[in-house]
Coordinates of C-alpha atoms in Angstrom, one line a residue:
X26 CA 2.1 -4.4 -54.5
X27 CA 2.9 -5.7 -58.2
X28 CA 6.4 -4.2 -60.3
X29 CA 3.8 -5.5 -64.0
X30 CA 2.4 -2.2 -64.4
X31 CA 3.2 1.2 -66.2
X32 CA 3.2 4.2 -65.3
X33 CA -0.6 5.1 -67.2
X34 CA -1.8 1.0 -68.3
X35 CA -4.8 -0.1 -67.0
X36 CA -7.0 1.2 -63.5
X37 CA -5.8 3.2 -61.4
X38 CA -4.0 1.3 -58.5
X39 CA -5.1 1.1 -54.8
X40 CA -4.6 0.7 -51.4
X41 CA -5.7 -2.3 -49.2
X42 CA -4.8 -3.6 -45.8
X43 CA -5.2 -6.5 -45.0
X44 CA -4.7 -5.8 -41.2
X45 CA -7.0 -5.7 -37.9
X46 CA -9.7 -3.2 -37.7
X47 CA -10.7 -2.0 -34.0
X48 CA -11.7 0.1 -32.3
X49 CA -9.5 1.7 -29.5
X50 CA -11.0 1.9 -25.6
X51 CA -8.1 5.5 -24.2
X52 CA -8.7 5.8 -20.5
X53 CA -6.5 9.1 -19.3
X54 CA -5.4 7.6 -15.6
X55 CA -2.9 9.8 -13.7
X56 CA -1.1 6.9 -13.2
X57 CA -1.1 2.4 -13.4
X58 CA -3.1 0.9 -10.5
X59 CA -1.5 -1.7 -9.0
X60 CA -2.6 -5.6 -8.7
X61 CA -5.2 -5.6 -7.7
X62 CA -6.2 -2.3 -7.1
X63 CA -7.9 0.7 -8.9
X64 CA -7.5 4.0 -10.8
X65 CA -9.8 6.6 -11.3
X66 CA -9.3 7.2 -15.5
X67 CA -9.7 11.7 -16.2
X68 CA -11.1 10.8 -19.3
X69 CA -12.6 8.6 -21.9
X70 CA -12.3 8.3 -26.2
X71 CA -13.4 6.1 -27.8
X72 CA -12.1 6.2 -32.0
X73 CA -11.6 2.9 -34.7
X74 CA -8.1 2.1 -34.9
X75 CA -6.2 -0.4 -35.7
X76 CA -6.1 -0.5 -40.1
X77 CA -8.6 2.4 -40.2
X78 CA -6.2 5.0 -39.0
X79 CA -3.8 3.9 -41.9
X80 CA -6.5 3.2 -44.9
X81 CA -8.1 7.1 -44.0
X82 CA -4.6 9.1 -44.5
X83 CA -4.3 7.2 -47.5
X84 CA -8.0 8.0 -49.2
X85 CA -7.4 11.3 -47.1
X86 CA -5.0 11.3 -49.8
X87 CA -6.9 10.3 -53.3
X88 CA -5.8 6.9 -52.7
X89 CA -8.9 4.8 -53.3
X90 CA -9.0 1.6 -49.9
X91 CA -10.0 -1.4 -50.3
X92 CA -10.6 -2.4 -46.3
X93 CA -10.1 -6.7 -46.6
X94 CA -9.8 -7.7 -43.2
X95 CA -13.1 -8.6 -40.3
X96 CA -15.6 -7.1 -39.4
X97 CA -18.1 -8.1 -37.1
X98 CA -22.0 -6.9 -35.9
X99 CA -21.6 -5.4 -33.1
X100 CA -21.7 -1.3 -32.0
X101 CA -17.7 -1.5 -32.1
X102 CA -17.7 -3.4 -35.9
X103 CA -20.8 -0.3 -36.1
X104 CA -17.7 2.3 -36.0
X105 CA -15.4 0.9 -37.8
X106 CA -18.1 0.7 -40.9
X107 CA -19.2 4.1 -40.1
X108 CA -16.2 5.5 -39.7
X109 CA -14.7 4.0 -43.4
X110 CA -17.3 5.0 -45.2
X111 CA -17.3 7.9 -44.5
X112 CA -13.5 9.2 -46.3
X113 CA -14.8 6.0 -48.8
X114 CA -13.2 3.7 -48.0
X115 CA -14.3 0.2 -49.8
X116 CA -15.1 -3.3 -47.2
X117 CA -13.9 -6.1 -49.3
X118 CA -15.8 -8.5 -47.5
X119 CA -19.4 -8.8 -45.6
X120 CA -20.0 -8.5 -42.1
X121 CA -18.6 -11.6 -39.8
X122 CA -22.5 -12.9 -38.2
X123 CA -22.9 -13.1 -34.7
X124 CA -19.6 -12.2 -33.4
X125 CA -17.7 -8.2 -32.9
X126 CA -15.3 -6.2 -33.5
X127 CA -12.9 -6.0 -30.9
X128 CA -11.5 -3.8 -29.0
X129 CA -8.4 -2.3 -27.4
X130 CA -8.3 -0.7 -24.0
X131 CA -5.3 1.6 -23.7
X132 CA -4.2 2.7 -20.5
X133 CA -2.8 6.1 -21.2
X134 CA -0.2 7.9 -18.3
X135 CA 0.2 11.9 -19.0
X136 CA 4.0 10.9 -19.8
X137 CA 2.6 9.4 -22.6
X138 CA 2.8 6.0 -21.6
X139 CA 0.4 3.4 -22.8
X140 CA -0.7 0.1 -21.9
X141 CA -2.6 -2.7 -23.4
X142 CA -5.2 -5.0 -23.6
X143 CA -6.6 -6.1 -26.9
X144 CA -9.1 -8.5 -27.0
X145 CA -8.8 -11.2 -30.3
X146 CA -12.6 -11.5 -31.2
X147 CA -14.8 -10.9 -35.1
X148 CA -11.8 -9.0 -36.6
X149 CA -9.1 -12.1 -36.3
X150 CA -11.8 -14.6 -38.2
X151 CA -10.1 -14.0 -41.9
X152 CA -9.3 -17.0 -44.5
X153 CA -7.8 -17.1 -48.1
X154 CA -11.6 -16.7 -49.6
X155 CA -12.4 -13.1 -47.7
X156 CA -9.0 -11.8 -48.0
X157 CA -9.1 -12.6 -51.6
X158 CA -12.4 -10.4 -52.6
X159 CA -10.4 -7.3 -52.7
X160 CA -9.7 -8.5 -56.2
X161 CA -6.2 -7.3 -56.4
X162 CA -4.7 -6.3 -59.3
X163 CA -1.1 -5.5 -61.1
X164 CA -0.7 -1.9 -59.5
X165 CA -1.8 -2.3 -56.4
X166 CA -0.6 -1.6 -52.7
X167 CA -1.1 -4.1 -50.1
X168 CA -0.6 -3.1 -46.2
X169 CA -0.1 -6.1 -44.1
X170 CA 0.0 -5.9 -40.3
X171 CA 3.0 -7.6 -38.5
X172 CA 0.1 -8.5 -35.7
X173 CA -2.2 -10.9 -38.6
X174 CA 1.6 -13.1 -38.0
X175 CA 0.9 -14.3 -34.8
X176 CA -2.6 -15.5 -34.5
X177 CA -5.0 -17.8 -36.1
X178 CA -4.2 -14.7 -38.4
X179 CA -0.7 -15.9 -39.1
X180 CA -2.4 -19.3 -41.7
X181 CA -4.2 -17.7 -43.4
X182 CA -2.8 -14.8 -44.4
X183 CA 0.8 -16.6 -44.7
X184 CA -1.5 -19.0 -46.9
X185 CA -3.3 -16.0 -49.9
X186 CA 0.0 -14.9 -50.0
X187 CA 1.5 -17.4 -51.2
X188 CA -0.8 -17.4 -54.0
X189 CA -1.7 -14.3 -54.4
X190 CA 1.3 -13.8 -54.9
X191 CA 2.8 -9.6 -55.0
X192 CA 5.8 -9.0 -55.9
X193 CA 6.3 -6.7 -52.5
X194 CA 4.7 -6.6 -49.1
X195 CA 5.8 -4.1 -46.2
X196 CA 4.9 -4.6 -43.0
X197 CA 5.0 -2.1 -39.9
X198 CA 4.1 -3.1 -36.2
X199 CA 6.3 -5.7 -35.9
X200 CA 6.6 -6.4 -32.5
X201 CA 9.6 -8.6 -32.8
X202 CA 13.0 -8.4 -32.2
X203 CA 15.6 -9.1 -34.7
X204 CA 16.2 -12.6 -33.9
X205 CA 12.3 -12.9 -33.1
X206 CA 11.4 -12.6 -36.7
X207 CA 9.9 -15.7 -38.5
X208 CA 11.4 -15.1 -41.2
X209 CA 11.8 -18.9 -42.4
X210 CA 8.4 -19.6 -42.7
X211 CA 8.8 -16.7 -45.0
X212 CA 11.4 -18.3 -46.6
X213 CA 8.8 -21.2 -47.1
X214 CA 5.5 -18.2 -48.7
X215 CA 8.1 -17.9 -51.5
X216 CA 10.0 -14.1 -50.4
X217 CA 12.8 -13.0 -49.3
X218 CA 13.1 -9.9 -46.8
X219 CA 14.7 -7.0 -44.9
X220 CA 13.7 -6.5 -41.9
X221 CA 14.5 -4.7 -38.2
X222 CA 13.0 -5.3 -35.4
X223 CA 12.6 -4.0 -31.9
X224 CA 11.5 -5.2 -28.2
X225 CA 8.6 -4.2 -28.1
X226 CA 7.6 -1.8 -30.1
X227 CA 7.8 -1.3 -33.7
X228 CA 9.5 -3.1 -36.7
X229 CA 9.7 -2.6 -40.2
X230 CA 10.2 -5.3 -42.8
X231 CA 10.1 -5.6 -47.0
X232 CA 9.1 -8.6 -48.8
X233 CA 10.4 -9.1 -51.9
X234 CA 9.7 -12.3 -54.3
X235 CA 11.3 -11.4 -57.4
X236 CA 15.2 -10.6 -56.4
X237 CA 16.0 -9.8 -52.3
X238 CA 16.0 -7.2 -50.8
X239 CA 19.1 -4.8 -50.8
X240 CA 19.2 -2.0 -47.2
X241 CA 20.1 0.6 -48.4
X242 CA 19.0 2.3 -45.2
X243 CA 17.8 1.8 -41.6
X244 CA 16.5 4.7 -40.6
X245 CA 15.6 7.5 -41.4
X246 CA 19.1 10.5 -41.7
X247 CA 19.3 13.2 -39.9
X248 CA 19.8 11.0 -36.0
X249 CA 22.5 8.9 -35.8
X250 CA 21.0 7.7 -32.1
X251 CA 17.5 7.2 -33.4
X252 CA 17.0 3.1 -32.4
X253 CA 13.3 3.2 -32.9
X254 CA 12.6 0.9 -35.1
X255 CA 10.5 2.8 -37.3
X256 CA 12.1 2.6 -41.5
X257 CA 13.2 0.9 -44.1
X258 CA 14.6 1.5 -47.1
X259 CA 16.1 -1.2 -49.8
X260 CA 16.4 -2.0 -54.3
X261 CA 14.2 -4.4 -55.0
X262 CA 14.8 -5.1 -59.0
X263 CA 15.7 -1.6 -59.3
X264 CA 13.2 0.1 -57.4
X265 CA 13.7 1.5 -54.1
X266 CA 11.1 1.1 -52.3
X267 CA 10.5 2.0 -48.3
X268 CA 8.8 1.1 -46.0
X269 CA 8.1 3.3 -42.0
X270 CA 5.4 2.7 -38.7
X271 CA 5.2 6.8 -38.8
X272 CA 5.1 7.3 -34.6
X273 CA 1.8 8.1 -32.7
X274 CA 3.0 10.8 -31.3
X275 CA 0.4 10.7 -28.1
X276 CA 0.0 12.9 -25.7
X277 CA 0.6 16.0 -27.6
X278 CA 1.9 18.6 -25.9
X279 CA 4.8 16.7 -24.5
X280 CA 8.3 14.8 -25.8
X281 CA 6.4 11.6 -28.2
X282 CA 4.2 14.8 -29.9
X283 CA 7.5 16.5 -29.6
X284 CA 9.9 13.5 -31.2
X285 CA 7.4 13.0 -33.8
X286 CA 7.6 16.9 -35.6
X287 CA 11.1 15.8 -35.3
X288 CA 10.8 12.4 -37.1
X289 CA 8.8 14.3 -40.1
X290 CA 12.0 16.2 -40.7
X291 CA 14.1 14.1 -41.5

């Protein structure tokens, strides 16, 4: 995101997502099997997930959207491309040859607890050139997943951010505690940061190269007992920036869905 473009100047801003688009394979299980054991799933569903969910939500809200992440040539890649095309989301780069998009196996228990097994495939094959193919310009909103700061996507992403120099970057789903946040790497990339981490789940951060973020909130108002790291708000160069990671809410009905509705009300 750049703060340079005035209202009404030039083309409309776009939402550019640099993160991983995967295929979620969701198995509804009565419980996790013991090691070496077996369990019979009561339902199975496949759908495009990861960066796709954010891009579709933004597109359905009227934004022009671009996926700058990588996508493969197999059936999972086809699923991702079809889901994005249905809502008019553009692809910045052609498919990665001879490699399919990865998948995330989700074991969903009746109480809503989810266990994940994820493959790393074509969606991890990004480069500075592939990210730059989105041609970011002043006014665009650039989405960066916390997952991208781990593994082989980290270095090309940080190099691209240093070269592209967006004014503001918002991170969601850090999956790291405050102490585990890669603050030094962020500083080396030319950014100051404010973040709220959480062990295993959630996590949000605001990065800025136009002044240190001055934190105004670390949670949504309305529930002082809610410690989930889903919201952070900070002032940067006179602009108030909010970064949020919405609750999933599955399964419905259930306590996690009730929490999601209450979170929306806040």
